[in-house]
Amino acid sequence: AEVTEENYSASSELLLRVDDAGITADLATLAVRLQTDQQSALQLTLNEPTRVRWRPGSFSVERGCLTAVLSAGDGTASRLCVAVQYPDGSGIVELEELRLARLPLPAGDLEVDAVVAGRMQIDGFVPLRGHADIQIAELVAHIDNYQRSLGTMAASLQLANGQAALQLNSEPAQPLRVNGKFSAQLASELAQSPVAGELTASVDGIRIVEEFLPMALAYELSDLRGELRLALDLSGVLARPVLDGSLQMIAAGWRNEAIGTEFSDVTMQARLRETTALSLSAEGKLGVGAFTVAGELVDIAGDSPMLMANVTLADARTIDLPEYSADVSGEFALQMSSQAM
């Protein structure tokens, strides 16, 4: 049997038996290719024969293991094993070390390396009970030719009494530090399940900020430094989560190469309110002078985001080129959208 679609293909040699009781498939070989994006694909190959049974209201897979190779990796094969007895039995999913290399993320040119492994044990399906553990090691972020080792992360999931509880954590003395707890009361319609939780994260180095800036501005910045701290609170339902939180930038600095200005000792506080508005304040040195900013970014998730801010400068070196320089003092109000400033 062979199936080929736009984003996946599969081929198998199998013995198929169909009778009044249901369907039994003895898989001798199985090869599946999933195109995850334009640059990477996951190739799965069955290691040894296994049996799959389907009956009205029930489903089972005898333990079957597949070799997994991700093209966004170094070619090292991982191992994925599955065994399921639904609905009256249990299930297990195991993933041995899957090595990712330069896996692209949605944020611009940001890519990551990682080694992922995990195990999920389902103790019962009705109601759903079980637990899972996932480890992410050797995590490295890449932005163009810059790379930053971030450390390791771990996640654990508990399913019991109609609830799901997820916990995230990392080592305290590494560049990326993450701690979070999330829970969901599982509803019959999963998308309407109430969710709650909190996440704190910090990372040494603010180079990642470049990925969220306009390209023309990002190219002008150099020597980005400092620490980012993030705190988020989650509420709402799974289909429509609501986020409140704060972002801090500490001991930050950078240089604008186009006009020669040097920002240093920058601190920033930003507060996210119900996923729709962001209030912010910042202060620091601009050359030998100083600056402060206080403002708000509104309609973040809408079609017309708008930044409104009050800026104060005190002997701030706004231009510092060999030909000329400018020290500026004063106050002004800034209003900026995607269309005008």
XYZ file of C-alpha atoms in Angstrom, residues 14-15 32 71 77 143 161 186 192 205 221 226 242 253 260 274 278:
17
model
C 0.905 -5.694 5.321
C -1.517 -8.588 5.680
C 6.322 7.385 6.606
C 16.226 16.144 8.220
C 18.549 8.028 14.182
C 20.564 33.994 14.857
C -9.597 13.144 37.627
C -10.628 18.949 30.700
C -13.442 24.963 25.893
C 21.726 38.300 26.544
C 22.293 47.628 16.018
C 21.725 42.639 29.046
C -5.819 35.285 28.104
C 22.890 48.289 26.124
C 26.928 56.295 16.283
C -5.280 40.729 28.816
C 1.268 46.775 26.787
